[in-house]
Amino acid sequence: MKDPYLGNPKKTIEVLQKYDFVFQKKFGQNFLIDPHVLDKIMNAADIQKEDFVLEIGPGIGTMTQYLACRAREVFAVEIDRALIPILEDTLKDYGNVTILNQDILKVDIKKLAEEHNQGKPVKVVANLPYYITTPIIMGLFEEDVPVESITVMVQKEVAERMQTGPGSKDYGALSLAVQYYARPYIAANVPPNCFMPRPKVGSAVIRLTRHEKPPVDVKDQKLMFRIIRASFNQRRKTLVNGLKNASDLEFSKEDIEKALSACGFPMGIRGEALTLQDFADLTNQLLTT
Ligand code: SAM
């Protein structure tokens, strides 16, 4: 197998010119052109010889080459049809790569894990298109897909939101959702000049290692997430008002106040002060009202 030869500006430009490739803004195309960043992603993802890796959005195959050299098998899903002939060319020397021209949101990943990894959890690695970062990550966690870890390049702010806790302005529903399913770790900050074309925002590599078991015991997980969303939808309101006004919750002001008091929270508390454990306790308490 060839050593990875993409991942620098010269080679990337050569490939793009050979195929007259036109960047599609709507697909969030910013290709990596820095080998140091690619090494950092490989280290954060901790790819081993026996691994089956799902890559979302391979672009021209830059990171795919790196993954193919380390893993047993790589399955790369790319939405842009124009990139398929390019990928067939850049990956022709890597016999352990399969390319699928599809929208990742339409791929049955559970079936993929059964067919390629004996149903065992897969490692997901991606330089994600920023316009669908959250649906992709939450889809992987929520839909009972066997995933061991997700190592992704995302917008720097989004990585910070995933990793932060109460007391930070970035803390919100995404932080709690991610931390319910996984342990986040920001492995690197990546400036715009590491991509072609340069994005307007800074980026970061974040590894989300899935918990074997959620860190809190909650009797109704869906209800907890409705409560979390309602608490942050009206961020500046008190928790009582946020929950009372939520259209998909049916608790009275009295029920909410009773639950808050049973949990030992002050009546004027806001959602942004609550930890994941607090939201689990509140949910369990509201279920008893
Ligand atoms: N992995 C390449 C790299 O690092 O150079 C490309 C990364 S680029 C930020 C995102 C890639 O995801 C693009 O190739 C884009 O066409 C692809 N993409 C966008 N939306 C997608 C979707 N819904 N499903 C699969 N691929 C998608």
CSV table of C-alpha atoms and ligand atoms in Angstrom, one decimal:
chain,number,residue,atom,x,y,z
A,1,MET,CA,0.0,0.0,0.0
A,2,LYS,CA,1.3,3.5,-0.9
A,3,ASP,CA,2.1,6.0,1.9
A,4,PRO,CA,-0.4,8.8,1.9
A,5,TYR,CA,0.6,11.3,-0.7
A,6,LEU,CA,-2.3,13.8,-0.5
A,7,GLY,CA,-2.6,16.3,2.3
A,8,ASN,CA,-0.5,19.1,1.0
A,9,PRO,CA,-1.5,22.1,-1.1
A,10,LYS,CA,0.5,21.1,-4.2
A,11,LYS,CA,-0.9,17.6,-4.5
A,12,THR,CA,-4.4,18.8,-3.7
A,13,ILE,CA,-4.3,21.5,-6.4
A,14,GLU,CA,-2.9,18.9,-8.9
A,15,VAL,CA,-5.9,16.6,-8.3
A,16,LEU,CA,-8.4,19.4,-8.4
A,17,GLN,CA,-7.0,20.7,-11.7
A,18,LYS,CA,-6.8,17.3,-13.3
A,19,TYR,CA,-10.6,16.8,-12.8
A,20,ASP,CA,-11.6,20.5,-13.1
A,21,PHE,CA,-13.3,20.2,-9.8
A,22,VAL,CA,-15.6,23.0,-8.7
A,23,PHE,CA,-16.1,23.4,-4.9
A,24,GLN,CA,-19.7,23.1,-3.8
A,25,LYS,CA,-20.5,25.5,-1.0
A,26,LYS,CA,-23.7,23.7,-0.2
A,27,PHE,CA,-21.8,20.5,0.8
A,28,GLY,CA,-19.4,22.4,3.2
A,29,GLN,CA,-16.3,21.5,1.2
A,30,ASN,CA,-13.0,22.5,2.8
A,31,PHE,CA,-10.3,20.0,2.1
A,32,LEU,CA,-7.4,19.4,4.5
A,33,ILE,CA,-4.0,20.4,3.2
A,34,ASP,CA,-1.8,19.9,6.3
A,35,PRO,CA,-0.2,16.6,7.1
A,36,HIS,CA,0.4,17.5,10.8
A,37,VAL,CA,-3.3,18.0,11.3
A,38,LEU,CA,-4.0,14.6,9.6
A,39,ASP,CA,-1.5,13.0,12.0
A,40,LYS,CA,-3.2,14.6,14.9
A,41,ILE,CA,-6.6,13.3,13.8
A,42,MET,CA,-5.1,9.8,13.4
A,43,ASN,CA,-3.7,9.9,16.9
A,44,ALA,CA,-6.9,11.2,18.4
A,45,ALA,CA,-8.9,8.5,16.7
A,46,ASP,CA,-6.5,5.8,17.8
A,47,ILE,CA,-6.9,3.7,14.7
A,48,GLN,CA,-5.7,0.1,15.1
A,49,LYS,CA,-4.9,-2.6,12.6
A,50,GLU,CA,-8.1,-4.5,13.3
A,51,ASP,CA,-10.4,-1.5,13.1
A,52,PHE,CA,-13.3,-0.9,10.7
A,53,VAL,CA,-13.6,2.8,10.1
A,54,LEU,CA,-16.5,4.8,8.8
A,55,GLU,CA,-15.4,8.0,7.1
A,56,ILE,CA,-18.0,10.7,6.5
A,57,GLY,CA,-17.3,13.0,3.5
A,58,PRO,CA,-13.9,11.8,2.1
A,59,GLY,CA,-13.6,14.7,-0.3
A,60,ILE,CA,-10.7,13.9,-2.6
A,61,GLY,CA,-9.6,11.0,-0.3
A,62,THR,CA,-6.9,12.8,1.7
A,63,MET,CA,-7.8,11.5,5.1
A,64,THR,CA,-9.0,8.2,3.6
A,65,GLN,CA,-5.4,7.4,2.5
A,66,TYR,CA,-4.2,8.0,6.1
A,67,LEU,CA,-7.0,5.8,7.5
A,68,ALA,CA,-6.4,3.1,4.9
A,69,CYS,CA,-2.8,2.8,6.0
A,70,ARG,CA,-3.7,2.2,9.6
A,71,ALA,CA,-7.1,0.4,9.7
A,72,ARG,CA,-8.3,-3.1,8.5
A,73,GLU,CA,-11.0,-1.5,6.4
A,74,VAL,CA,-12.4,1.9,5.6
A,75,PHE,CA,-15.9,2.7,4.4
A,76,ALA,CA,-16.2,6.2,3.0
A,77,VAL,CA,-19.5,7.9,2.3
A,78,GLU,CA,-19.5,10.9,0.0
A,79,ILE,CA,-22.6,12.8,-1.1
A,80,ASP,CA,-21.0,14.7,-4.1
A,81,ARG,CA,-21.1,12.6,-7.2
A,82,ALA,CA,-18.4,14.7,-8.9
A,83,LEU,CA,-15.9,13.5,-6.3
A,84,ILE,CA,-16.5,9.7,-7.0
A,85,PRO,CA,-14.2,9.5,-10.1
A,86,ILE,CA,-11.5,11.4,-8.2
A,87,LEU,CA,-11.8,9.1,-5.2
A,88,GLU,CA,-11.6,6.0,-7.5
A,89,ASP,CA,-8.3,7.5,-8.8
A,90,THR,CA,-6.7,8.7,-5.5
A,91,LEU,CA,-7.6,5.5,-3.7
A,92,LYS,CA,-6.8,2.9,-6.4
A,93,ASP,CA,-3.7,1.7,-4.5
A,94,TYR,CA,-5.6,1.2,-1.3
A,95,GLY,CA,-7.4,-2.1,-1.5
A,96,ASN,CA,-9.2,-1.9,1.9
A,97,VAL,CA,-11.4,1.1,1.0
A,98,THR,CA,-15.0,1.1,-0.2
A,99,ILE,CA,-16.6,4.3,-1.5
A,100,LEU,CA,-20.3,4.9,-1.4
A,101,ASN,CA,-22.0,7.8,-3.2
A,102,GLN,CA,-24.7,8.6,-0.7
A,103,ASP,CA,-25.9,11.1,1.9
A,104,ILE,CA,-24.7,9.9,5.3
A,105,LEU,CA,-28.0,10.7,6.9
A,106,LYS,CA,-29.6,8.0,4.6
A,107,VAL,CA,-27.1,5.3,5.3
A,108,ASP,CA,-28.1,2.3,7.5
A,109,ILE,CA,-25.0,2.3,9.7
A,110,LYS,CA,-26.2,-0.5,11.9
A,111,LYS,CA,-26.4,-2.8,8.8
A,112,LEU,CA,-23.0,-1.6,7.7
A,113,ALA,CA,-21.5,-2.6,11.1
A,114,GLU,CA,-23.2,-6.0,10.8
A,115,GLU,CA,-21.9,-6.6,7.3
A,116,HIS,CA,-18.4,-5.3,7.8
A,117,ASN,CA,-17.6,-5.5,11.6
A,118,GLN,CA,-19.7,-8.4,12.9
A,119,GLY,CA,-22.1,-5.9,14.5
A,120,LYS,CA,-19.3,-4.6,16.8
A,121,PRO,CA,-19.1,-0.8,17.4
A,122,VAL,CA,-17.3,1.1,14.7
A,123,LYS,CA,-15.0,4.1,14.8
A,124,VAL,CA,-16.2,7.1,12.9
A,125,VAL,CA,-13.7,9.7,11.6
A,126,ALA,CA,-14.6,12.8,9.6
A,127,ASN,CA,-13.7,16.3,8.7
A,128,LEU,CA,-17.4,17.1,8.9
A,129,PRO,CA,-19.4,19.5,6.7
A,130,TYR,CA,-20.3,22.1,9.2
A,131,TYR,CA,-23.8,22.6,8.0
A,132,ILE,CA,-24.9,19.2,9.3
A,133,THR,CA,-22.5,18.5,12.2
A,134,THR,CA,-25.2,18.3,14.9
A,135,PRO,CA,-27.7,16.1,13.0
A,136,ILE,CA,-24.8,13.7,12.0
A,137,ILE,CA,-23.4,13.4,15.6
A,138,MET,CA,-26.8,13.2,17.3
A,139,GLY,CA,-28.1,10.7,14.7
A,140,LEU,CA,-25.1,8.4,15.4
A,141,PHE,CA,-25.8,8.6,19.2
A,142,GLU,CA,-29.6,8.5,19.2
A,143,GLU,CA,-30.4,5.9,16.7
A,144,ASP,CA,-29.0,2.9,18.4
A,145,VAL,CA,-26.1,2.7,16.0
A,146,PRO,CA,-23.1,0.7,17.3
A,147,VAL,CA,-20.4,3.4,17.6
A,148,GLU,CA,-17.2,3.2,19.7
A,149,SER,CA,-15.9,6.7,19.1
A,150,ILE,CA,-16.4,9.7,16.8
A,151,THR,CA,-13.4,11.7,16.0
A,152,VAL,CA,-14.3,14.7,14.0
A,153,MET,CA,-13.2,18.1,12.8
A,154,VAL,CA,-15.9,20.6,13.7
A,155,GLN,CA,-16.3,24.4,14.0
A,156,LYS,CA,-14.2,25.4,17.1
A,157,GLU,CA,-17.2,26.9,18.8
A,158,VAL,CA,-19.2,23.7,18.4
A,159,ALA,CA,-16.4,21.7,19.9
A,160,GLU,CA,-16.3,24.0,22.8
A,161,ARG,CA,-20.1,23.7,23.3
A,162,MET,CA,-19.8,19.9,23.3
A,163,GLN,CA,-17.1,19.9,26.0
A,164,THR,CA,-18.3,22.6,28.4
A,165,GLY,CA,-20.2,22.5,31.6
A,166,PRO,CA,-22.5,24.8,33.7
A,167,GLY,CA,-21.3,28.4,34.2
A,168,SER,CA,-20.1,28.9,30.6
A,169,LYS,CA,-22.0,30.8,28.0
A,170,ASP,CA,-21.4,28.0,25.6
A,171,TYR,CA,-23.2,25.5,27.8
A,172,GLY,CA,-26.5,24.2,26.4
A,173,ALA,CA,-28.6,21.4,25.1
A,174,LEU,CA,-25.8,20.2,22.8
A,175,SER,CA,-23.3,19.9,25.7
A,176,LEU,CA,-25.8,17.8,27.7
A,177,ALA,CA,-26.8,15.6,24.8
A,178,VAL,CA,-23.2,14.9,23.8
A,179,GLN,CA,-22.1,14.3,27.4
A,180,TYR,CA,-25.0,11.9,28.1
A,181,TYR,CA,-23.7,9.6,25.3
A,182,ALA,CA,-20.0,10.3,25.3
A,183,ARG,CA,-16.8,11.7,26.9
A,184,PRO,CA,-15.6,14.6,24.8
A,185,TYR,CA,-12.0,15.6,24.4
A,186,ILE,CA,-10.7,18.4,22.2
A,187,ALA,CA,-7.5,17.0,20.6
A,188,ALA,CA,-6.4,20.0,18.5
A,189,ASN,CA,-7.3,23.5,17.4
A,190,VAL,CA,-7.0,23.9,13.6
A,191,PRO,CA,-6.6,27.4,11.9
A,192,PRO,CA,-8.3,28.2,8.6
A,193,ASN,CA,-5.0,28.0,6.6
A,194,CYS,CA,-5.0,24.2,7.0
A,195,PHE,CA,-7.9,23.9,4.5
A,196,MET,CA,-8.6,24.6,0.9
A,197,PRO,CA,-10.6,26.8,0.5
A,198,ARG,CA,-10.1,28.5,3.8
A,199,PRO,CA,-13.2,28.5,6.0
A,200,LYS,CA,-14.2,31.7,7.7
A,201,VAL,CA,-14.2,30.1,11.2
A,202,GLY,CA,-11.6,28.3,13.3
A,203,SER,CA,-11.9,24.5,13.6
A,204,ALA,CA,-11.1,21.9,16.2
A,205,VAL,CA,-10.7,18.1,16.3
A,206,ILE,CA,-12.9,16.5,19.0
A,207,ARG,CA,-13.0,12.9,20.0
A,208,LEU,CA,-16.2,11.6,21.5
A,209,THR,CA,-15.7,8.3,23.2
A,210,ARG,CA,-19.1,6.6,23.7
A,211,HIS,CA,-20.0,5.7,27.3
A,212,GLU,CA,-20.7,2.0,27.8
A,213,LYS,CA,-23.5,3.1,30.1
A,214,PRO,CA,-24.9,6.6,30.4
A,215,PRO,CA,-23.3,8.5,33.4
A,216,VAL,CA,-26.7,9.2,35.0
A,217,ASP,CA,-29.8,7.1,35.7
A,218,VAL,CA,-32.9,8.6,34.3
A,219,LYS,CA,-36.2,6.8,34.0
A,220,ASP,CA,-37.4,8.5,30.8
A,221,GLN,CA,-34.5,9.7,28.6
A,222,LYS,CA,-36.7,11.3,26.0
A,223,LEU,CA,-38.5,13.3,28.6
A,224,MET,CA,-35.2,14.5,30.1
A,225,PHE,CA,-34.1,15.8,26.6
A,226,ARG,CA,-37.5,17.6,26.2
A,227,ILE,CA,-36.9,19.2,29.6
A,228,ILE,CA,-33.3,20.2,28.6
A,229,ARG,CA,-34.4,21.7,25.3
A,230,ALA,CA,-37.2,23.7,27.0
A,231,SER,CA,-34.8,25.0,29.7
A,232,PHE,CA,-32.4,26.3,27.1
A,233,ASN,CA,-34.9,27.5,24.5
A,234,GLN,CA,-35.8,30.3,26.9
A,235,ARG,CA,-32.3,30.7,28.3
A,236,ARG,CA,-32.9,34.0,30.2
A,237,LYS,CA,-36.1,32.8,31.9
A,238,THR,CA,-36.2,30.8,35.1
A,239,LEU,CA,-36.5,27.1,34.8
A,240,VAL,CA,-40.0,27.2,36.2
A,241,ASN,CA,-41.2,29.6,33.4
A,242,GLY,CA,-39.2,27.8,30.7
A,243,LEU,CA,-40.8,24.4,31.5
A,244,LYS,CA,-44.2,25.8,32.2
A,245,ASN,CA,-44.3,27.5,28.7
A,246,ALA,CA,-42.9,24.5,26.7
A,247,SER,CA,-45.5,23.3,24.2
A,248,ASP,CA,-44.3,19.6,24.4
A,249,LEU,CA,-44.4,19.4,28.2
A,250,GLU,CA,-47.5,19.3,30.4
A,251,PHE,CA,-46.4,20.1,33.9
A,252,SER,CA,-48.2,22.7,35.9
A,253,LYS,CA,-46.3,25.4,37.7
A,254,GLU,CA,-47.1,23.6,41.0
A,255,ASP,CA,-45.7,20.3,39.8
A,256,ILE,CA,-42.5,22.0,38.6
A,257,GLU,CA,-42.0,23.9,41.9
A,258,LYS,CA,-42.6,20.8,43.9
A,259,ALA,CA,-40.0,18.9,41.9
A,260,LEU,CA,-37.5,21.7,42.2
A,261,SER,CA,-37.9,21.9,45.9
A,262,ALA,CA,-37.6,18.1,46.2
A,263,CYS,CA,-34.3,18.3,44.3
A,264,GLY,CA,-33.2,21.1,46.6
A,265,PHE,CA,-33.0,23.8,43.8
A,266,PRO,CA,-33.9,27.4,44.5
A,267,MET,CA,-37.2,28.5,42.7
A,268,GLY,CA,-35.4,31.2,40.7
A,269,ILE,CA,-32.8,28.8,39.2
A,270,ARG,CA,-32.1,28.8,35.5
A,271,GLY,CA,-31.5,25.8,33.3
A,272,GLU,CA,-27.9,26.9,32.6
A,273,ALA,CA,-27.0,26.2,36.3
A,274,LEU,CA,-28.0,22.5,36.2
A,275,THR,CA,-25.6,19.6,35.5
A,276,LEU,CA,-26.6,16.5,33.6
A,277,GLN,CA,-27.1,14.8,37.0
A,278,ASP,CA,-29.4,17.6,38.1
A,279,PHE,CA,-31.5,17.3,34.9
A,280,ALA,CA,-31.8,13.5,35.5
A,281,ASP,CA,-32.9,14.1,39.1
A,282,LEU,CA,-35.4,16.7,38.1
A,283,THR,CA,-36.8,14.4,35.4
A,284,ASN,CA,-37.1,11.5,37.8
A,285,GLN,CA,-38.8,13.8,40.3
A,286,LEU,CA,-41.3,15.2,37.8
A,287,LEU,CA,-42.3,11.6,36.9
A,288,THR,CA,-43.4,11.1,40.4
A,289,THR,CA,-45.7,14.2,40.4
B,1,SAM,N1,-12.4,14.6,4.3
B,1,SAM,C1,-12.1,15.6,3.3
B,1,SAM,C2,-10.9,16.4,3.8
B,1,SAM,O1,-10.7,16.4,5.0
B,1,SAM,O2,-10.2,17.0,3.0
B,1,SAM,C3,-13.2,16.5,3.0
B,1,SAM,C4,-13.9,17.3,4.1
B,1,SAM,S1,-15.1,18.5,3.7
B,1,SAM,C5,-15.1,19.5,5.1
B,1,SAM,C6,-16.6,17.7,3.9
B,1,SAM,C7,-17.0,16.6,2.9
B,1,SAM,O3,-18.2,16.0,3.2
B,1,SAM,C8,-17.1,17.0,1.4
B,1,SAM,O4,-16.4,16.1,0.6
B,1,SAM,C9,-18.6,17.0,1.2
B,1,SAM,O5,-18.9,16.8,-0.2
B,1,SAM,C10,-19.0,15.8,2.0
B,1,SAM,N2,-20.4,15.9,2.5
B,1,SAM,C11,-21.2,16.9,2.7
B,1,SAM,N3,-22.4,16.6,3.1
B,1,SAM,C12,-22.4,15.2,3.2
B,1,SAM,C13,-23.4,14.2,3.5
B,1,SAM,N4,-24.7,14.6,3.9
B,1,SAM,N5,-23.1,12.9,3.4
B,1,SAM,C14,-21.9,12.5,3.0
B,1,SAM,N6,-20.9,13.4,2.6
B,1,SAM,C15,-21.2,14.7,2.7
